Amino acid sequence: MAGTRGGFGRIVAMVIGLAVLICLLLAGTARAGTYEVAQCGWGVGAELDPTLPRTEGVAAYLHPGYCVAPPAGVAAGIHFEAGLANDGEQGIARARWAAPPGTSFAGVSFTWSGDLAYAVVQLAGIDNGTGFYGLGLESGSTAPRLVATPVSGPAPAFEVRLECLLLGTVWGCTRSRRSTMLLSGLTLTVDDPVPPRARLGGALVGSGWHRGTVPLELAAEDPAGAGVSGEAADVDGAPVLSGSVACAVARIEGAVRATRLRPCPATATQAAEVDTTALADGTHTLRGCAVDFGGAWGCAPEVQIEVDNSAPQVEFAAAPEGQVAAAVSDAFSGPAGGTIAVRRGDSDTWTDLPTTVERGGAGTATLRAQLPDLDAGAYFFRATASDAAGNSASAQLRAVGSPAEVRRQAAGAGSGAGPARRGGGRGAGRGRPTHLVAHLAKGGSGATDEVVADRRFRPGAIGRSPTVAGPGSAGRALAGRRFLRRRTAGSRLTVDYGTAAEVRGRLTGAHGTGVANRPVAVVARTVGGDGGAPERRRAVTDAAGRFALRLPPGTSRRVLVAFHGGGGLAPARHRPLALRVRAAVSLAAAPLRLKTGEAVTLSGRVRPGPARIPARGKLVTVQYLERASGRWRPALVVRTGARGRFKARYRFRYITGAARIRLRATALPEAGWPYAAGSSPPVTLVVHGG
């Protein structure tokens, strides 16, 4: 019998060696879209497959509840037991984990130990539906041992067993004494190859022109994978919607791991009110993407949206005698309609005249009305026009004298025969009109910056900030080759973290002359996060009507500039200015030179400045530069701790020869985070293949 037992030990050793060799030869690297699930350790329970019986045969016991709540004096972990029975009598205790639909296990790591009688063994392996393929086997008494191995081929289920290997009464396993096994600290690497799907909705996606604040929805689904963990949408690269989804996760050994096999919900929806006044008038590209817990992005088809927040230009024009006319122009959505009205100078009641709209060339039209019978006196004529987006503007004309003189002044308005008073958009106050222009520039630069936005979509860099080119600079090059550039006259400015900006502008009167020594109000509100109360400051115009006000370094802000009127001057207001500040993030890697199969440790920090790190940590993606396309692609997604620090490991496989790999960390935009996307300086790794 002693010789037989020794032979059995050699057989066990050969099986173990063969299993490990096969795994090393056939194991594949974890593709983009993998994630780790923690089970039976770190205070996490065991999510076992409910479709498989946990025990079979005689006197077999399994205690998965001991993972988090073991009895006093008992180690935490899943306890397997083959109790007392007749020798050679079968008994199996098994723990089985099933990968979510559409996914497969790509690797396992666990610690196990056992006190086993003769021919009672502990096994770990993969069940692919056609058979059980071993990854590890132990017999006899074993101290706690860590097992970590990749998995090759389809692996929809991972299973650990304690069972009688030899059956029957002659050479059967020993059941006259109890056999036990302990399993703990299980980490399952799940390969999720299918990215989530995203769909854009809301009024902003609808056809036609948009103005003001417009609702946007982004719906995502990941029915066969890890679930949706976040969503983001941008217009021309500027983020307009972002948010993370609550998932079952925990920070374990410095990294965020799932605590359930499917940690995130299958569907998620984010909604936002998009302020189109921060966009230039014209056509823009709207993009929306979703990311699953494995870091794979799925994007909706791009949508072209049309924005027009500028009121049409209206001015009275020459007309045949007996008529009054006004010329309307609108460069974007185009004139849609209008009315000419009249009132006596001593009355506040306007009377609409039957008005026709005569279409002209692109973006032009003429309002025309027949004059009624008028008595001698003073009259005001008002022409009001609207464009297809719903913006409206008006102009007024004053005519005084006999009925013939009034008719002549109304008809000759376009040739200077009558004094005209032009009004602004809807809501303009009374008094002499004023005009306010404002723009953003880098503080102290002495000139307006040119904003150059990359209008091409890059799936790997959703929410990337536009490039800002300073004075005398050609601007920093964006990844890619063909750009579509547009200038925004400083109405939107993107700067790096810690950079000051400046609001500059001019207040002018009806004839374009500067209005001196008047206070201009500047209100800066933080974009995203609570931000606290808005910052309110005041600038005073100089002799030429110009003003400037420095904005200190801080978070992204929405800046409103207004003149409240007074002294016979009407109030004036400029559409909001958008100051976008890139997040500050660092990245370090160690070692910088490694071999295929080795792991690099990536660490870094996001600087919150006056903001706060989100409660669940700040979302950061580590990206690599794809040489073929020149684009940055996501490699993995991590979350920081409460102080903004993060740490992760990444293993390189299947690299032959020597490869230089550039990595960077990008702090992504998300709800409650008052910064635009910002990236670290890249680090370069050299990986040598075997």
XYZ file of C-alpha atoms in Angstrom:
690
model
C 0.000 0.000 0.000
C 2.880 2.401 0.717
C 4.212 2.000 -2.810
C 0.784 2.554 -4.241
C 0.406 5.794 -2.307
C 3.793 7.010 -3.549
C 2.790 6.280 -7.138
C -0.389 8.229 -6.660
C 1.629 11.239 -5.458
C 3.774 11.091 -8.608
C 0.648 10.950 -10.768
C -0.700 14.041 -8.991
C 2.576 15.903 -9.574
C 2.531 15.017 -13.276
C -1.080 16.220 -13.626
C -0.240 19.530 -11.962
C 2.842 20.075 -14.120
C 0.974 19.257 -17.327
C -1.910 21.598 -16.436
C 0.415 24.516 -15.668
C 2.437 23.939 -18.865
C -0.712 23.919 -21.024
C -1.912 27.151 -19.390
C 1.395 28.895 -19.989
C 1.523 27.817 -23.632
C -2.054 28.632 -24.540
C -2.870 31.614 -22.314
C -3.893 34.783 -24.107
C -3.533 38.354 -22.968
C -6.529 40.123 -21.442
C -7.969 42.252 -24.230
C -9.271 45.774 -23.778
C -12.519 45.354 -21.948
C -11.341 43.123 -19.075
C -12.101 43.663 -15.422
C -11.393 41.971 -12.112
C -13.975 40.567 -9.705
C -13.144 39.983 -6.028
C -14.798 37.043 -4.257
C -14.508 35.399 -0.841
C -12.043 37.832 0.704
C -11.628 41.446 1.730
C -15.113 41.306 3.289
C -16.704 40.195 0.006
C -18.966 37.145 -0.205
C -19.235 34.471 -2.884
C -21.628 34.868 -5.834
C -21.999 31.183 -6.724
C -23.815 29.775 -9.745
C -27.305 28.838 -8.472
C -27.928 26.369 -11.331
C -25.387 23.766 -10.137
C -25.809 21.623 -6.984
C -23.171 22.508 -4.424
C -22.814 18.951 -3.120
C -23.231 15.427 -4.486
C -22.850 11.971 -3.005
C -22.491 11.168 0.688
C -21.413 13.436 3.539
C -20.225 16.382 1.371
C -20.578 19.915 2.770
C -19.969 23.451 1.489
C -20.029 26.653 3.590
C -19.825 29.745 1.319
C -21.247 31.953 4.078
C -17.940 31.588 5.924
C -16.382 34.043 3.427
C -17.602 37.021 5.460
C -19.119 35.524 8.646
C -17.220 32.445 9.843
C -17.889 30.991 13.295
C -15.555 31.970 16.109
C -12.106 30.485 15.671
C -12.712 29.530 12.017
C -10.732 31.147 9.192
C -12.646 33.255 6.676
C -13.175 31.593 3.300
C -15.278 28.919 1.619
C -15.044 25.715 3.642
C -15.272 22.401 1.760
C -15.718 19.162 3.676
C -15.821 15.456 2.833
C -17.236 13.958 6.033
C -17.121 10.418 7.390
C -18.446 7.672 5.088
C -17.516 4.283 3.704
C -14.124 4.220 1.983
C -14.463 4.620 -1.774
C -17.869 6.262 -1.470
C -18.295 9.342 -3.660
C -18.730 12.778 -2.159
C -18.279 16.108 -3.976
C -18.435 19.666 -2.609
C -18.116 22.295 -5.318
C -18.142 26.091 -5.692
C -18.860 27.371 -9.191
C -18.825 30.884 -10.668
C -20.550 31.583 -14.013
C -19.309 34.472 -16.186
C -22.011 36.956 -17.263
C -23.571 36.264 -20.681
C -21.299 37.362 -23.496
C -18.146 37.239 -21.339
C -15.520 34.677 -20.446
C -12.993 34.180 -17.667
C -9.495 35.181 -18.753
C -7.608 34.496 -15.535
C -7.955 33.387 -11.914
C -6.047 33.957 -8.701
C -6.857 32.387 -5.334
C -5.392 30.965 -2.146
C -6.235 27.472 -0.973
C -5.132 24.910 1.600
C -6.291 21.412 2.569
C -6.144 18.521 5.003
C -6.957 15.584 2.745
C -7.206 11.848 3.269
C -5.889 9.370 0.730
C -7.292 9.902 -2.821
C -9.411 12.833 -1.744
C -8.258 15.768 -3.889
C -8.910 19.456 -4.335
C -9.235 20.626 -7.939
C -9.723 23.974 -9.683
C -10.580 24.321 -13.322
C -12.718 25.643 -16.146
C -16.000 24.135 -17.325
C -16.679 25.241 -20.908
C -19.869 23.215 -21.279
C -18.189 20.194 -22.890
C -15.863 19.157 -20.090
C -13.845 20.120 -17.022
C -10.302 21.366 -17.692
C -8.016 21.477 -14.666
C -5.963 24.489 -13.632
C -4.728 23.083 -10.341
C -4.807 19.898 -8.249
C -3.626 19.107 -4.717
C -3.649 15.986 -2.519
C -2.593 15.291 1.031
C -2.103 18.127 3.495
C -1.130 21.483 2.006
C -0.315 24.815 3.595
C -2.030 27.933 2.216
C -0.744 28.475 -1.342
C -1.418 31.182 -3.896
C -2.461 29.996 -7.352
C -2.487 32.572 -10.177
C -2.914 31.527 -13.782
C -4.301 32.887 -17.041
C -7.039 30.998 -18.867
C -7.160 30.172 -22.573
C -10.106 29.366 -24.783
C -13.799 29.681 -23.915
C -14.235 29.741 -20.146
C -17.840 30.508 -19.167
C -17.501 28.906 -15.716
C -14.796 28.494 -13.058
C -15.138 25.714 -10.503
C -13.340 24.502 -7.363
C -14.025 20.970 -6.057
C -13.242 18.703 -3.124
C -13.977 15.136 -4.186
C -13.116 11.442 -3.911
C -10.856 10.692 -6.877
C -10.794 6.879 -6.583
C -14.101 5.045 -6.126
C -14.905 1.466 -5.106
C -14.055 -0.821 -2.192
C -10.585 -1.999 -3.257
C -8.580 1.106 -4.144
C -11.132 3.708 -3.116
C -10.483 6.971 -1.326
C -10.298 7.073 2.440
C -13.558 8.339 3.986
C -12.918 6.972 7.480
C -11.486 10.348 8.399
C -12.699 13.824 7.513
C -11.099 15.840 4.657
C -11.308 19.645 4.549
C -10.303 22.449 2.217
C -10.288 26.268 2.536
C -10.537 28.667 -0.427
C -10.147 32.445 -0.046
C -8.988 35.624 -1.826
C -10.408 34.721 -5.228
C -9.905 37.217 -8.080
C -11.578 36.419 -11.394
C -10.450 38.287 -14.513
C -13.411 38.630 -16.871
C -12.998 39.275 -20.595
C -15.847 41.460 -21.877
C -15.276 41.814 -25.654
C -18.550 43.557 -26.558
C -18.689 47.325 -25.885
C -21.877 49.003 -24.702
C -24.305 50.705 -27.081
C -25.206 54.386 -26.808
C -28.143 56.384 -28.185
C -28.611 60.162 -28.258
C -32.035 61.665 -27.632
C -33.813 64.783 -26.429
C -34.763 67.997 -28.174
C -31.142 68.818 -29.050
C -31.049 65.822 -31.391
C -34.249 66.916 -33.154
C -34.165 68.554 -36.552
C -34.239 72.313 -36.983
C -32.407 75.183 -35.349
C -31.802 75.391 -31.606
C -31.393 78.326 -29.257
C -31.053 78.886 -25.539
C -31.082 75.885 -23.221
C -32.045 72.615 -24.912
C -32.556 69.171 -23.275
C -30.222 66.302 -24.178
C -30.470 62.641 -23.218
C -27.897 59.888 -23.542
C -29.133 56.318 -23.096
C -26.779 53.337 -22.899
C -27.158 49.599 -22.641
C -24.784 46.703 -22.118
C -27.097 43.690 -21.901
C -24.443 41.003 -22.300
C -21.448 42.328 -20.395
C -20.248 44.021 -17.242
C -22.861 46.783 -17.438
C -22.718 50.522 -18.040
C -20.387 52.418 -15.703
C -20.415 55.881 -17.270
C -21.624 58.120 -20.093
C -20.323 61.278 -21.743
C -21.406 63.567 -24.565
C -19.631 66.493 -26.202
C -20.230 69.150 -28.800
C -17.162 69.690 -30.989
C -15.031 68.129 -28.245
C -16.380 70.302 -25.422
C -18.168 68.156 -22.803
C -21.852 68.921 -22.283
C -22.917 65.802 -20.365
C -21.066 63.277 -18.249
C -21.851 61.021 -15.356
C -20.901 57.794 -13.671
C -23.239 54.964 -12.686
C -23.370 53.304 -9.274
C -21.673 49.889 -9.512
C -20.824 47.147 -7.022
C -17.129 47.894 -6.499
C -14.550 48.125 -3.719
C -11.003 49.417 -3.468
C -8.861 46.331 -2.932
C -5.069 46.282 -2.809
C -4.919 49.781 -4.270
C -7.195 49.089 -7.245
C -10.926 49.233 -7.875
C -12.403 45.752 -8.348
C -15.929 44.580 -8.892
C -17.582 42.728 -6.032
C -20.152 41.090 -8.285
C -19.649 39.238 -11.546
C -21.825 41.818 -13.277
C -21.083 44.946 -11.257
C -23.005 47.622 -13.182
C -26.604 47.943 -14.441
C -27.445 46.794 -17.954
C -28.971 50.177 -18.860
C -28.372 53.770 -17.840
C -29.618 57.200 -18.905
C -28.123 60.632 -18.318
C -29.863 63.937 -19.023
C -28.607 67.499 -19.229
C -29.724 70.970 -20.232
C -27.261 72.172 -22.857
C -26.680 75.921 -22.952
C -26.305 76.569 -26.672
C -25.419 80.211 -26.039
C -21.919 78.995 -25.211
C -21.622 77.738 -28.809
C -20.938 79.744 -31.918
C -23.854 80.077 -34.324
C -23.816 77.462 -37.052
C -23.472 73.688 -37.382
C -21.853 71.572 -34.682
C -21.124 67.891 -34.150
C -22.774 66.173 -31.188
C -21.293 62.899 -29.980
C -22.286 60.545 -27.185
C -20.518 57.493 -25.782
C -20.879 55.000 -22.959
C -18.205 52.996 -21.163
C -18.609 49.663 -19.444
C -16.845 48.540 -16.284
C -14.105 46.932 -18.369
C -13.217 50.291 -19.946
C -14.621 49.591 -23.425
C -16.310 52.541 -25.143
C -19.365 52.340 -27.382
C -20.545 55.430 -29.218
C -23.750 56.574 -30.870
C -23.712 57.840 -34.466
C -22.672 61.486 -34.650
C -25.451 64.042 -34.951
C -25.139 67.413 -36.659
C -26.960 70.128 -34.712
C -27.677 73.670 -35.854
C -27.458 76.558 -33.396
C -28.615 80.145 -33.806
C -28.754 82.406 -30.775
C -28.319 85.686 -32.625
C -31.286 87.890 -33.344
C -31.798 88.956 -36.966
C -30.747 92.435 -38.070
C -33.677 94.740 -38.786
C -33.571 98.220 -40.312
C -36.072 100.321 -42.173
C -35.578 100.512 -45.928
C -36.730 102.700 -48.796
C -40.156 101.857 -50.206
C -42.599 103.243 -52.788
C -44.629 106.176 -51.482
C -47.578 104.968 -49.474
C -45.668 102.017 -48.111
C -43.231 101.356 -45.296
C -40.597 98.604 -45.507
C -37.874 97.016 -43.387
C -34.914 94.913 -44.476
C -34.234 91.766 -42.437
C -31.065 89.686 -42.556
C -30.051 86.576 -40.632
C -26.945 84.674 -41.627
C -27.837 81.335 -40.033
C -31.404 80.117 -39.579
C -32.761 82.873 -41.847
C -35.766 85.206 -41.518
C -39.004 83.422 -40.687
C -41.567 86.214 -40.384
C -42.289 89.675 -39.122
C -44.745 92.530 -38.615
C -44.729 96.299 -39.046
C -46.771 98.283 -36.508
C -47.554 101.993 -36.014
C -48.551 104.214 -33.087
C -49.093 107.928 -32.570
C -46.432 109.712 -30.583
C -48.927 110.549 -27.829
C -50.121 106.932 -27.461
C -48.595 103.710 -26.120
C -50.834 101.453 -28.222
C -49.359 99.801 -31.286
C -51.485 98.830 -34.272
C -50.210 96.028 -36.492
C -50.353 96.737 -40.207
C -51.070 93.974 -42.744
C -47.492 92.935 -43.545
C -46.071 90.799 -46.317
C -42.730 89.001 -46.151
C -40.800 89.087 -49.437
C -37.969 86.548 -49.560
C -34.682 87.793 -50.941
C -31.325 86.113 -51.334
C -29.805 83.725 -48.795
C -30.630 84.909 -45.284
C -32.522 88.081 -46.330
C -36.130 89.229 -46.544
C -38.145 92.437 -46.721
C -41.141 93.319 -44.561
C -43.591 95.530 -46.427
C -46.855 97.169 -45.325
C -49.332 99.642 -46.884
C -49.691 102.868 -44.900
C -53.154 103.671 -43.546
C -54.706 107.143 -43.647
C -52.807 109.257 -41.109
C -53.445 112.682 -39.648
C -50.760 115.280 -39.148
C -48.530 114.688 -36.108
C -45.732 112.475 -34.808
C -45.736 108.730 -35.476
C -43.550 105.765 -34.584
C -43.192 102.779 -36.877
C -41.875 99.482 -35.453
C -40.615 96.560 -37.533
C -40.297 93.258 -35.630
C -38.762 90.169 -37.247
C -37.961 86.645 -36.075
C -35.700 83.963 -37.474
C -36.323 80.238 -37.862
C -34.686 79.538 -34.482
C -37.114 81.849 -32.646
C -34.818 84.834 -32.035
C -36.447 88.215 -32.602
C -35.364 91.821 -33.005
C -36.986 95.128 -33.829
C -36.239 98.587 -35.170
C -38.175 101.840 -34.855
C -38.666 104.809 -37.164
C -40.033 108.228 -36.178
C -41.871 110.413 -38.683
C -43.242 113.912 -37.935
C -45.265 116.411 -39.946
C -48.237 116.599 -42.262
C -49.768 113.392 -43.650
C -47.707 113.829 -46.830
C -44.484 114.412 -44.875
C -45.111 111.363 -42.701
C -45.692 109.218 -45.781
C -42.559 110.599 -47.443
C -40.389 110.008 -44.348
C -41.700 106.447 -43.950
C -41.033 105.631 -47.606
C -37.592 107.250 -47.606
C -36.315 105.624 -44.417
C -33.584 103.737 -46.263
C -32.152 106.934 -47.784
C -31.933 108.914 -44.552
C -35.130 110.884 -45.046
C -36.358 110.133 -41.541
C -34.717 109.572 -38.190
C -34.728 105.906 -37.165
C -34.148 104.302 -33.808
C -32.980 100.721 -33.865
C -33.683 98.408 -30.981
C -31.980 95.213 -29.899
C -33.439 91.777 -29.282
C -36.494 90.999 -27.220
C -36.391 92.535 -23.768
C -34.262 95.584 -24.663
C -34.778 98.442 -22.196
C -35.778 101.988 -22.922
C -33.287 104.803 -23.400
C -30.550 105.391 -25.904
C -29.254 102.032 -27.167
C -25.871 100.656 -26.159
C -23.819 97.761 -27.486
C -21.563 95.536 -25.412
C -18.859 93.254 -26.768
C -16.714 90.982 -24.617
C -14.213 88.199 -25.054
C -11.880 86.002 -23.029
C -8.116 85.958 -23.295
C -5.253 84.497 -21.345
C -4.458 86.888 -18.535
C -1.771 89.400 -19.446
C -1.343 88.152 -23.017
C -2.375 91.444 -24.554
C -4.485 89.910 -27.326
C -7.460 87.691 -27.867
C -6.645 84.003 -28.130
C -7.783 82.018 -31.105
C -9.710 78.885 -30.234
C -8.974 76.042 -32.622
C -11.283 73.078 -32.092
C -10.728 69.671 -33.608
C -14.134 68.815 -35.072
C -13.197 65.203 -35.858
C -14.510 62.598 -33.465
C -12.024 60.492 -31.591
C -13.648 57.532 -29.769
C -10.650 57.177 -27.499
C -10.778 60.785 -26.307
C -14.402 61.652 -25.665
C -14.673 65.044 -24.041
C -11.163 66.167 -25.099
C -10.648 69.898 -24.742
C -10.226 72.083 -27.822
C -6.718 73.307 -28.459
C -6.036 76.928 -27.519
C -3.425 78.786 -29.519
C -1.943 81.777 -27.770
C -0.813 85.010 -29.481
C 2.190 84.486 -31.674
C 1.740 80.740 -31.524
C 0.546 78.285 -34.101
C -1.183 76.342 -31.342
C -0.507 72.914 -29.990
C -1.048 70.177 -32.562
C -3.908 67.810 -31.999
C -3.515 64.107 -32.718
C -4.667 63.365 -36.250
C -3.959 65.065 -39.546
C -6.988 66.827 -41.009
C -8.609 69.519 -38.889
C -11.636 71.745 -39.350
C -10.803 74.987 -37.594
C -13.121 77.733 -36.508
C -12.575 80.974 -34.653
C -14.854 82.004 -31.839
C -13.528 85.502 -31.207
C -12.677 84.532 -27.665
C -16.247 83.650 -26.625
C -14.851 80.280 -25.498
C -11.374 79.794 -24.091
C -9.625 76.653 -22.851
C -6.615 76.991 -20.570
C -4.431 74.691 -18.525
C -4.900 74.224 -14.793
C -3.456 77.154 -12.830
C -3.714 79.647 -15.724
C -5.323 83.051 -15.252
C -7.702 84.501 -17.828
C -8.978 87.976 -18.599
C -12.341 89.376 -19.674
C -12.003 92.256 -22.120
C -14.566 94.252 -23.994
C -16.003 97.581 -25.031
C -19.204 99.469 -24.322
C -20.364 101.663 -27.189
C -23.303 103.947 -27.899
C -25.702 104.081 -30.820
C -23.107 105.521 -33.208
C -20.235 103.247 -32.222
C -18.539 105.734 -29.920
C -17.152 104.468 -26.639
C -19.125 105.074 -23.434
C -16.663 106.200 -20.759
C -16.635 105.797 -16.978
C -19.487 103.317 -16.753
C -19.527 100.219 -14.496
C -19.728 96.824 -16.203
C -20.743 93.832 -14.075
C -18.859 90.525 -14.474
C -20.359 87.408 -12.868
C -18.379 84.145 -12.955
C -20.144 80.883 -12.032
C -18.375 77.557 -11.581
C -19.361 74.952 -14.188
C -20.057 71.574 -12.546
C -19.874 70.805 -8.829
C -21.496 72.966 -6.187
C -19.047 75.829 -6.801
C -20.531 77.950 -4.026
C -21.814 81.458 -4.668
C -20.922 83.082 -8.019
C -18.036 85.520 -8.032
C -19.284 89.056 -8.722
C -16.875 91.823 -9.738
C -17.025 95.166 -11.489
C -14.940 96.870 -14.151
C -15.134 100.531 -15.218
C -14.812 101.580 -18.859
C -12.015 103.928 -19.904
C -12.282 106.976 -22.158
C -12.710 104.743 -25.235
C -15.333 102.570 -23.545
C -12.919 99.653 -23.071
C -12.629 97.520 -19.939
C -10.607 94.552 -18.700
C -10.888 92.331 -15.646
C -8.529 89.537 -14.583
C -10.023 86.163 -13.589
C -7.694 84.302 -11.189
C -6.758 80.641 -11.742
C -9.539 78.260 -10.722
C -12.131 75.887 -12.111
C -14.090 76.065 -15.356
C -16.497 79.000 -15.289
C -19.397 80.547 -17.158
C -18.897 84.303 -17.350
C -21.711 86.827 -17.785
C -20.926 90.434 -18.681
C -23.618 93.114 -18.423
C -24.156 96.876 -18.366
C -27.194 97.679 -16.256
C -27.955 100.997 -17.946
C -28.520 104.427 -16.453
C -27.883 108.023 -17.351
C -30.154 107.819 -20.378
C -28.487 104.665 -21.666
C -30.316 101.370 -22.133
C -28.919 98.212 -20.476
C -26.835 95.827 -22.547
C -25.772 92.256 -22.027
C -23.339 89.936 -23.764
C -24.069 86.265 -24.268
C -22.220 84.049 -21.743
C -18.523 83.403 -22.161
C -17.184 79.897 -21.522
C -13.882 79.509 -19.665
C -12.842 75.859 -19.698
C -9.974 74.761 -17.469
C -8.234 71.476 -18.146
C -7.839 69.136 -15.191
C -4.320 68.603 -13.856
C -3.205 64.982 -13.658
C 0.194 63.318 -13.343
C 1.380 59.829 -14.305
C 4.435 57.833 -13.257
C 5.411 54.317 -14.320
C 7.814 51.794 -12.840
C 9.751 50.080 -14.235
C 10.296 51.940 -17.506
C 11.962 48.924 -19.119
C 10.358 45.480 -18.827
C 9.893 42.175 -20.596
C 6.801 40.677 -22.165
C 4.668 39.124 -19.445
C 5.875 41.539 -16.762
C 3.608 44.169 -15.225
C 4.151 47.890 -14.922
C 2.888 49.840 -11.917
C 1.114 53.054 -12.917
C 0.492 55.758 -10.342
C -0.489 59.379 -10.391
C -2.582 62.127 -8.913
C -5.415 64.421 -9.940
C -5.099 67.912 -8.434
C -8.528 69.176 -7.362
C -7.518 72.780 -6.615
C -10.516 74.595 -5.112
C -12.820 71.705 -6.093
C -13.456 68.431 -4.295
C -12.656 64.917 -5.450
C -16.003 63.126 -6.085
C -17.163 60.828 -3.284
C -16.538 57.694 -5.400
C -13.153 58.944 -6.573
C -12.185 60.759 -9.758
C -12.501 58.819 -13.008
C -9.142 58.522 -14.822
C -8.326 56.624 -17.996
C -4.807 55.502 -18.872
C -4.359 55.773 -22.635
C -1.737 54.538 -25.083
C -0.708 56.213 -28.328
C -1.655 54.115 -31.349
C 1.106 54.671 -33.867
C -0.906 53.736 -36.953
C -3.601 56.364 -36.385
C -1.771 58.795 -34.122
C -4.671 58.617 -31.672
C -4.781 57.999 -27.956
C -6.710 54.824 -27.123
C -7.960 53.781 -23.656
C -6.031 50.964 -21.990
C -7.700 50.881 -18.578
C -9.999 53.001 -16.405
C -9.348 53.606 -12.690
C -10.731 55.760 -9.904
C -8.674 57.791 -7.482
C -8.885 57.809 -3.734
C -10.280 60.664 -1.667
C -7.028 62.629 -2.084
C -6.936 62.231 -5.852
C -4.237 59.545 -5.974
C -4.515 56.378 -8.058
C -2.458 53.225 -8.622
C -2.911 50.327 -11.027
C -0.953 47.520 -12.662
C -0.898 46.612 -16.338
C 0.659 43.480 -17.853
C 2.035 43.391 -21.408
C 1.687 40.172 -23.392
C 2.418 39.017 -26.943
C 5.012 41.689 -27.679
C 7.947 40.469 -29.753
C 11.089 42.416 -30.408
C 11.343 45.813 -28.709
C 8.368 48.165 -28.510
C 8.293 51.766 -27.294
C 4.896 52.442 -25.736
C 3.699 55.943 -24.794
C 1.154 56.210 -22.009
C -0.682 59.138 -20.484
C -3.402 59.611 -17.870
C -6.511 61.632 -18.683
C -8.904 62.934 -16.040
C -12.299 62.562 -17.672
C -15.167 65.036 -17.340
C -18.054 63.791 -15.204
C -20.974 65.093 -13.174
C -19.873 67.190 -10.206
C -16.363 67.752 -11.584
C -15.702 71.400 -12.554
C -12.880 70.804 -15.019
C -12.590 69.894 -18.668
C -10.686 66.787 -19.693
C -6.993 67.115 -18.980
C -4.056 64.822 -19.684
C -0.683 64.218 -18.086
C 2.629 64.499 -19.916
C 3.254 61.116 -21.582
C 5.654 58.531 -20.210
C 7.500 56.103 -22.480
C 7.990 52.425 -21.712
C 10.289 50.005 -23.514
C 8.983 46.427 -23.620
C 11.234 43.626 -24.881
C 9.703 40.413 -26.178
C 11.015 36.985 -25.360
